[in-house]
Protein backbone atom coordinates (compact mmCIF):
# COMPACT_ATOMS: atom_id res chain seq x y z
CA UNK A 1 0.00 0.00 0.00
CA UNK A 2 1.32 3.43 -0.88
CA UNK A 3 0.65 6.03 1.75
CA UNK A 4 0.86 9.64 0.76
CA UNK A 5 2.44 11.73 3.46
CA UNK A 6 3.65 15.26 3.88
CA UNK A 7 7.40 15.45 3.17
CA UNK A 8 9.40 15.63 6.37
CA UNK A 9 12.83 16.98 7.14
CA UNK A 10 14.07 13.78 8.73
CA UNK A 11 13.43 12.43 12.18
CA UNK A 12 15.42 12.80 15.36
CA UNK A 13 18.37 10.41 15.28
CA UNK A 14 18.29 9.96 11.50
CA UNK A 15 21.30 10.62 9.28
CA UNK A 16 21.92 14.25 8.34
CA UNK A 17 20.11 15.53 5.27
CA UNK A 18 22.69 18.27 4.73
CA UNK A 19 23.11 17.28 1.08
CA UNK A 20 19.42 17.32 0.18
CA UNK A 21 17.86 20.10 2.27
CA UNK A 22 15.56 22.47 0.39
CA UNK A 23 17.34 25.75 -0.42
CA UNK A 24 14.30 28.01 -0.14
CA UNK A 25 15.69 30.87 1.98
CA UNK A 26 16.12 33.14 -1.05
CA UNK A 27 19.58 34.04 0.30
CA UNK A 28 22.59 31.87 1.03
CA UNK A 29 22.76 33.07 4.65
CA UNK A 30 19.13 32.05 5.28
CA UNK A 31 19.66 28.67 3.59
CA UNK A 32 22.46 28.27 6.11
CA UNK A 33 20.24 29.09 9.11
CA UNK A 34 17.75 26.56 7.69
CA UNK A 35 20.12 23.66 8.32
CA UNK A 36 18.32 23.18 11.62
CA UNK A 37 14.67 23.47 12.58
CA UNK A 38 12.45 23.49 15.65
CA UNK A 39 15.15 25.25 17.71
CA UNK A 40 14.69 24.73 21.42
CA UNK A 41 11.75 22.32 21.01
CA UNK A 42 11.23 18.59 21.46
CA UNK A 43 11.34 18.06 17.69
CA UNK A 44 14.55 20.00 17.11
CA UNK A 45 16.41 18.72 14.04
CA UNK A 46 20.10 19.34 13.39
CA UNK A 47 21.61 18.66 9.99
CA UNK A 48 25.10 19.99 10.72
CA UNK A 49 25.94 17.71 13.62
CA UNK A 50 29.36 16.79 12.24
CA UNK A 51 32.04 18.80 10.32
CA UNK A 52 31.56 16.37 7.39
CA UNK A 53 27.93 17.54 7.13
CA UNK A 54 29.19 21.10 6.69
CA UNK A 55 31.39 20.08 3.76
CA UNK A 56 28.44 18.25 2.20
CA UNK A 57 26.09 21.20 2.72
CA UNK A 58 28.65 23.74 1.41
CA UNK A 59 28.80 21.76 -1.82
CA UNK A 60 25.00 21.38 -1.91
CA UNK A 61 24.65 25.18 -1.50
CA UNK A 62 27.24 25.71 -4.28
CA UNK A 63 29.80 27.43 -2.05
CA UNK A 64 32.47 24.88 -2.93
CA UNK A 65 32.87 22.30 -5.69
CA UNK A 66 32.51 18.56 -5.32
CA UNK A 67 36.26 17.96 -5.35
CA UNK A 68 36.88 20.64 -2.70
CA UNK A 69 34.19 19.09 -0.49
CA UNK A 70 35.79 15.67 -0.82
CA UNK A 71 39.31 17.03 -0.19
CA UNK A 72 38.05 18.90 2.86
CA UNK A 73 36.48 15.78 4.34
CA UNK A 74 39.78 13.96 3.79
CA UNK A 75 41.63 16.77 5.59
CA UNK A 76 39.32 16.45 8.60
CA UNK A 77 40.72 12.95 9.14
CA UNK A 78 44.30 14.25 9.28
CA UNK A 79 43.43 17.39 11.20
CA UNK A 80 40.73 17.07 13.85
CA UNK A 81 41.66 20.62 14.91
CA UNK A 82 40.55 21.97 11.54
CA UNK A 83 37.30 19.99 11.69
CA UNK A 84 36.58 21.30 15.19
CA UNK A 85 37.39 24.89 14.26
CA UNK A 86 35.17 24.83 11.19
CA UNK A 87 32.31 23.29 13.13
CA UNK A 88 32.63 25.76 16.00
CA UNK A 89 32.94 28.90 13.86
CA UNK A 90 30.23 27.81 11.42
CA UNK A 91 27.68 27.20 14.17
CA UNK A 92 28.60 30.51 15.78
CA UNK A 93 27.92 32.29 12.48
CA UNK A 94 24.66 30.38 12.05
CA UNK A 95 23.53 31.43 15.53
CA UNK A 96 24.22 35.10 14.92
CA UNK A 97 22.60 35.15 11.46
CA UNK A 98 19.56 33.41 12.93
CA UNK A 99 19.36 35.85 15.85
CA UNK A 100 19.49 38.84 13.49
CA UNK A 101 17.13 37.29 10.90
CA UNK A 102 14.50 36.19 13.43
CA UNK A 103 14.60 39.60 15.12
CA UNK A 104 14.16 41.48 11.84
CA UNK A 105 11.41 39.06 10.77
CA UNK A 106 9.56 39.94 13.99
CA UNK A 107 9.90 43.64 13.07
CA UNK A 108 12.14 44.36 16.04
CA UNK A 109 15.45 46.24 16.14
CA UNK A 110 18.55 44.04 16.10
CA UNK A 111 20.78 43.82 19.16
CA UNK A 112 24.08 45.64 18.67
CA UNK A 113 25.97 42.62 20.14
CA UNK A 114 24.65 40.44 17.31
CA UNK A 115 25.51 42.97 14.61
CA UNK A 116 29.00 43.44 16.12
CA UNK A 117 29.53 39.66 16.13
CA UNK A 118 28.50 39.52 12.47
CA UNK A 119 30.82 42.35 11.46
CA UNK A 120 33.62 40.69 13.48
CA UNK A 121 33.21 37.43 11.52
CA UNK A 122 33.05 39.48 8.30
CA UNK A 123 36.36 41.18 9.16
CA UNK A 124 38.02 37.81 9.92
CA UNK A 125 36.93 36.42 6.55
CA UNK A 126 37.72 39.46 4.41
CA UNK A 127 41.19 39.75 5.98
CA UNK A 128 42.28 36.55 4.23
CA UNK A 129 40.14 36.88 1.09
CA UNK A 130 40.92 38.45 -2.27
CA UNK A 131 38.79 40.70 -4.41
CA UNK A 132 39.02 39.27 -7.92
CA UNK A 133 37.29 39.81 -11.23
CA UNK A 134 35.50 36.60 -12.18
CA UNK A 135 33.40 36.43 -15.34
CA UNK A 136 33.37 40.21 -15.62
CA UNK A 137 32.34 40.92 -12.03
CA UNK A 138 34.39 41.68 -8.95
CA UNK A 139 33.77 39.38 -6.04
CA UNK A 140 35.47 37.96 -2.95
CA UNK A 141 37.35 34.70 -3.31
CA UNK A 142 39.19 32.52 -0.82
CA UNK A 143 41.88 29.92 -1.25
CA UNK A 144 40.30 26.80 0.23
CA UNK A 145 43.67 25.06 0.59
CA UNK A 146 45.04 27.83 2.82
CA UNK A 147 41.84 29.14 4.43
CA UNK A 148 39.21 26.40 4.38
CA UNK A 149 37.10 27.90 7.18
CA UNK A 150 36.89 31.35 5.58
CA UNK A 151 36.31 29.81 2.13
CA UNK A 152 33.04 28.38 3.50
CA UNK A 153 32.01 31.11 5.95
CA UNK A 154 33.07 34.07 3.77
CA UNK A 155 30.29 33.79 1.17
CA UNK A 156 27.71 33.18 3.93
CA UNK A 157 28.71 36.23 5.95
CA UNK A 158 28.69 38.42 2.80
CA UNK A 159 25.18 37.19 2.06
CA UNK A 160 24.11 37.96 5.65
CA UNK A 161 25.44 41.52 5.36
CA UNK A 162 23.67 42.04 2.05
CA UNK A 163 20.39 41.03 3.76
CA UNK A 164 20.87 43.42 6.67
CA UNK A 165 21.98 46.30 4.42
CA UNK A 166 19.21 46.03 1.83
CA UNK A 167 16.36 48.52 1.72
CA UNK A 168 13.21 46.53 2.47
CA UNK A 169 13.60 44.67 5.76
CA UNK A 170 9.91 43.70 5.71
CA UNK A 171 10.80 41.05 3.13
CA UNK A 172 12.68 39.13 5.83
CA UNK A 173 10.31 36.50 7.16
CA UNK A 174 10.17 33.47 9.41
CA UNK A 175 7.98 30.47 8.63
CA UNK A 176 5.19 30.13 11.25
CA UNK A 177 5.03 26.33 10.73
CA UNK A 178 5.11 24.13 13.81
CA UNK A 179 8.67 22.93 14.67
CA UNK A 180 10.02 24.93 11.73
CA UNK A 181 11.47 28.42 12.27
CA UNK A 182 13.09 28.61 8.84
CA UNK A 183 13.97 32.09 7.61
CA UNK A 184 13.51 33.38 4.09
CA UNK A 185 13.70 36.51 1.98
CA UNK A 186 10.33 37.09 0.35
CA UNK A 187 10.76 38.23 -3.26
CA UNK A 188 7.10 37.90 -4.23
CA UNK A 189 5.59 41.03 -5.78
CA UNK A 190 2.98 41.52 -3.04
CA UNK A 191 5.19 40.25 -0.22
CA UNK A 192 2.61 37.58 0.58
CA UNK A 193 4.82 34.53 0.95
CA UNK A 194 4.02 32.93 4.29
CA UNK A 195 5.62 29.50 4.40
CA UNK A 196 9.14 28.16 3.93
CA UNK A 197 7.56 25.60 1.61
CA UNK A 198 3.87 25.34 0.90
CA UNK A 199 4.28 21.57 0.38
CA UNK A 200 5.74 21.13 3.87
CA UNK A 201 4.59 23.66 6.46
CA UNK A 202 1.68 25.09 4.44
CA UNK A 203 0.11 21.68 3.88
CA UNK A 204 0.78 20.57 7.44
CA UNK A 205 -1.10 23.59 8.77
CA UNK A 206 -3.94 22.94 6.31
CA UNK A 207 -4.22 19.28 7.39
CA UNK A 208 -4.15 20.34 11.03
CA UNK A 209 -7.04 22.76 10.41
CA UNK A 210 -9.05 20.07 8.55
CA UNK A 211 -8.51 17.51 11.33
CA UNK A 212 -9.67 20.04 13.91
CA UNK A 213 -12.81 20.77 11.88
CA UNK A 214 -13.66 17.05 11.46
CA UNK A 215 -13.22 16.24 15.14
CA UNK A 216 -16.62 15.18 16.61
CA UNK A 217 -18.03 17.51 19.20
ZN1 LIG B 1 8.32 26.05 7.59
GROMACS .gro file of C-alpha atoms in nm, residues 19-145:
model
  127
   19UNK     CA    1   2.311   1.728   0.108
   20UNK     CA    2   1.942   1.732   0.018
   21UNK     CA    3   1.786   2.010   0.227
   22UNK     CA    4   1.556   2.247   0.039
   23UNK     CA    5   1.734   2.575  -0.042
   24UNK     CA    6   1.430   2.801  -0.014
   25UNK     CA    7   1.569   3.087   0.198
   26UNK     CA    8   1.612   3.314  -0.105
   27UNK     CA    9   1.958   3.404   0.030
   28UNK     CA   10   2.259   3.187   0.103
   29UNK     CA   11   2.276   3.307   0.465
   30UNK     CA   12   1.913   3.205   0.528
   31UNK     CA   13   1.966   2.867   0.359
   32UNK     CA   14   2.246   2.827   0.611
   33UNK     CA   15   2.024   2.909   0.911
   34UNK     CA   16   1.775   2.656   0.769
   35UNK     CA   17   2.012   2.366   0.832
   36UNK     CA   18   1.832   2.318   1.162
   37UNK     CA   19   1.467   2.347   1.258
   38UNK     CA   20   1.245   2.349   1.565
   39UNK     CA   21   1.515   2.525   1.771
   40UNK     CA   22   1.469   2.473   2.142
   41UNK     CA   23   1.175   2.232   2.101
   42UNK     CA   24   1.123   1.859   2.146
   43UNK     CA   25   1.134   1.806   1.769
   44UNK     CA   26   1.455   2.000   1.711
   45UNK     CA   27   1.641   1.872   1.404
   46UNK     CA   28   2.010   1.934   1.339
   47UNK     CA   29   2.161   1.866   0.999
   48UNK     CA   30   2.510   1.999   1.072
   49UNK     CA   31   2.594   1.771   1.362
   50UNK     CA   32   2.936   1.679   1.224
   51UNK     CA   33   3.204   1.880   1.032
   52UNK     CA   34   3.156   1.637   0.739
   53UNK     CA   35   2.793   1.754   0.713
   54UNK     CA   36   2.919   2.110   0.669
   55UNK     CA   37   3.139   2.008   0.376
   56UNK     CA   38   2.844   1.825   0.220
   57UNK     CA   39   2.609   2.120   0.272
   58UNK     CA   40   2.865   2.374   0.141
   59UNK     CA   41   2.880   2.176  -0.182
   60UNK     CA   42   2.500   2.138  -0.191
   61UNK     CA   43   2.465   2.518  -0.150
   62UNK     CA   44   2.724   2.571  -0.428
   63UNK     CA   45   2.980   2.743  -0.205
   64UNK     CA   46   3.247   2.488  -0.293
   65UNK     CA   47   3.287   2.230  -0.569
   66UNK     CA   48   3.251   1.856  -0.532
   67UNK     CA   49   3.626   1.796  -0.535
   68UNK     CA   50   3.688   2.064  -0.270
   69UNK     CA   51   3.419   1.909  -0.049
   70UNK     CA   52   3.579   1.567  -0.082
   71UNK     CA   53   3.931   1.703  -0.019
   72UNK     CA   54   3.805   1.890   0.286
   73UNK     CA   55   3.648   1.578   0.434
   74UNK     CA   56   3.978   1.396   0.379
   75UNK     CA   57   4.163   1.677   0.559
   76UNK     CA   58   3.932   1.645   0.860
   77UNK     CA   59   4.072   1.295   0.914
   78UNK     CA   60   4.430   1.425   0.928
   79UNK     CA   61   4.343   1.739   1.120
   80UNK     CA   62   4.073   1.707   1.385
   81UNK     CA   63   4.166   2.062   1.491
   82UNK     CA   64   4.055   2.197   1.154
   83UNK     CA   65   3.730   1.999   1.169
   84UNK     CA   66   3.658   2.130   1.519
   85UNK     CA   67   3.739   2.489   1.426
   86UNK     CA   68   3.517   2.483   1.119
   87UNK     CA   69   3.231   2.329   1.313
   88UNK     CA   70   3.263   2.576   1.600
   89UNK     CA   71   3.294   2.890   1.386
   90UNK     CA   72   3.023   2.781   1.142
   91UNK     CA   73   2.768   2.720   1.417
   92UNK     CA   74   2.860   3.051   1.578
   93UNK     CA   75   2.792   3.229   1.248
   94UNK     CA   76   2.466   3.038   1.205
   95UNK     CA   77   2.353   3.143   1.553
   96UNK     CA   78   2.422   3.510   1.492
   97UNK     CA   79   2.260   3.515   1.146
   98UNK     CA   80   1.956   3.341   1.293
   99UNK     CA   81   1.936   3.585   1.585
  100UNK     CA   82   1.949   3.884   1.349
  101UNK     CA   83   1.713   3.729   1.090
  102UNK     CA   84   1.450   3.619   1.343
  103UNK     CA   85   1.460   3.960   1.512
  104UNK     CA   86   1.416   4.148   1.184
  105UNK     CA   87   1.141   3.906   1.077
  106UNK     CA   88   0.956   3.994   1.399
  107UNK     CA   89   0.990   4.364   1.307
  108UNK     CA   90   1.214   4.436   1.604
  109UNK     CA   91   1.545   4.624   1.614
  110UNK     CA   92   1.855   4.404   1.610
  111UNK     CA   93   2.078   4.382   1.916
  112UNK     CA   94   2.408   4.564   1.867
  113UNK     CA   95   2.597   4.262   2.014
  114UNK     CA   96   2.465   4.044   1.731
  115UNK     CA   97   2.551   4.297   1.461
  116UNK     CA   98   2.900   4.344   1.612
  117UNK     CA   99   2.953   3.966   1.613
  118UNK     CA  100   2.850   3.952   1.247
  119UNK     CA  101   3.082   4.235   1.146
  120UNK     CA  102   3.362   4.069   1.348
  121UNK     CA  103   3.321   3.743   1.152
  122UNK     CA  104   3.305   3.948   0.830
  123UNK     CA  105   3.636   4.118   0.916
  124UNK     CA  106   3.802   3.781   0.992
  125UNK     CA  107   3.693   3.642   0.655
  126UNK     CA  108   3.772   3.946   0.441
  127UNK     CA  109   4.119   3.975   0.598
  128UNK     CA  110   4.228   3.655   0.423
  129UNK     CA  111   4.014   3.688   0.109
  130UNK     CA  112   4.092   3.845  -0.227
  131UNK     CA  113   3.879   4.070  -0.441
  132UNK     CA  114   3.902   3.927  -0.792
  133UNK     CA  115   3.729   3.981  -1.123
  134UNK     CA  116   3.550   3.660  -1.218
  135UNK     CA  117   3.340   3.643  -1.534
  136UNK     CA  118   3.337   4.021  -1.562
  137UNK     CA  119   3.234   4.092  -1.203
  138UNK     CA  120   3.439   4.168  -0.895
  139UNK     CA  121   3.377   3.938  -0.604
  140UNK     CA  122   3.547   3.796  -0.295
  141UNK     CA  123   3.735   3.470  -0.331
  142UNK     CA  124   3.919   3.252  -0.082
  143UNK     CA  125   4.188   2.992  -0.125
  144UNK     CA  126   4.030   2.680   0.023
  145UNK     CA  127   4.367   2.506   0.059
   0.00000   0.00000   0.00000
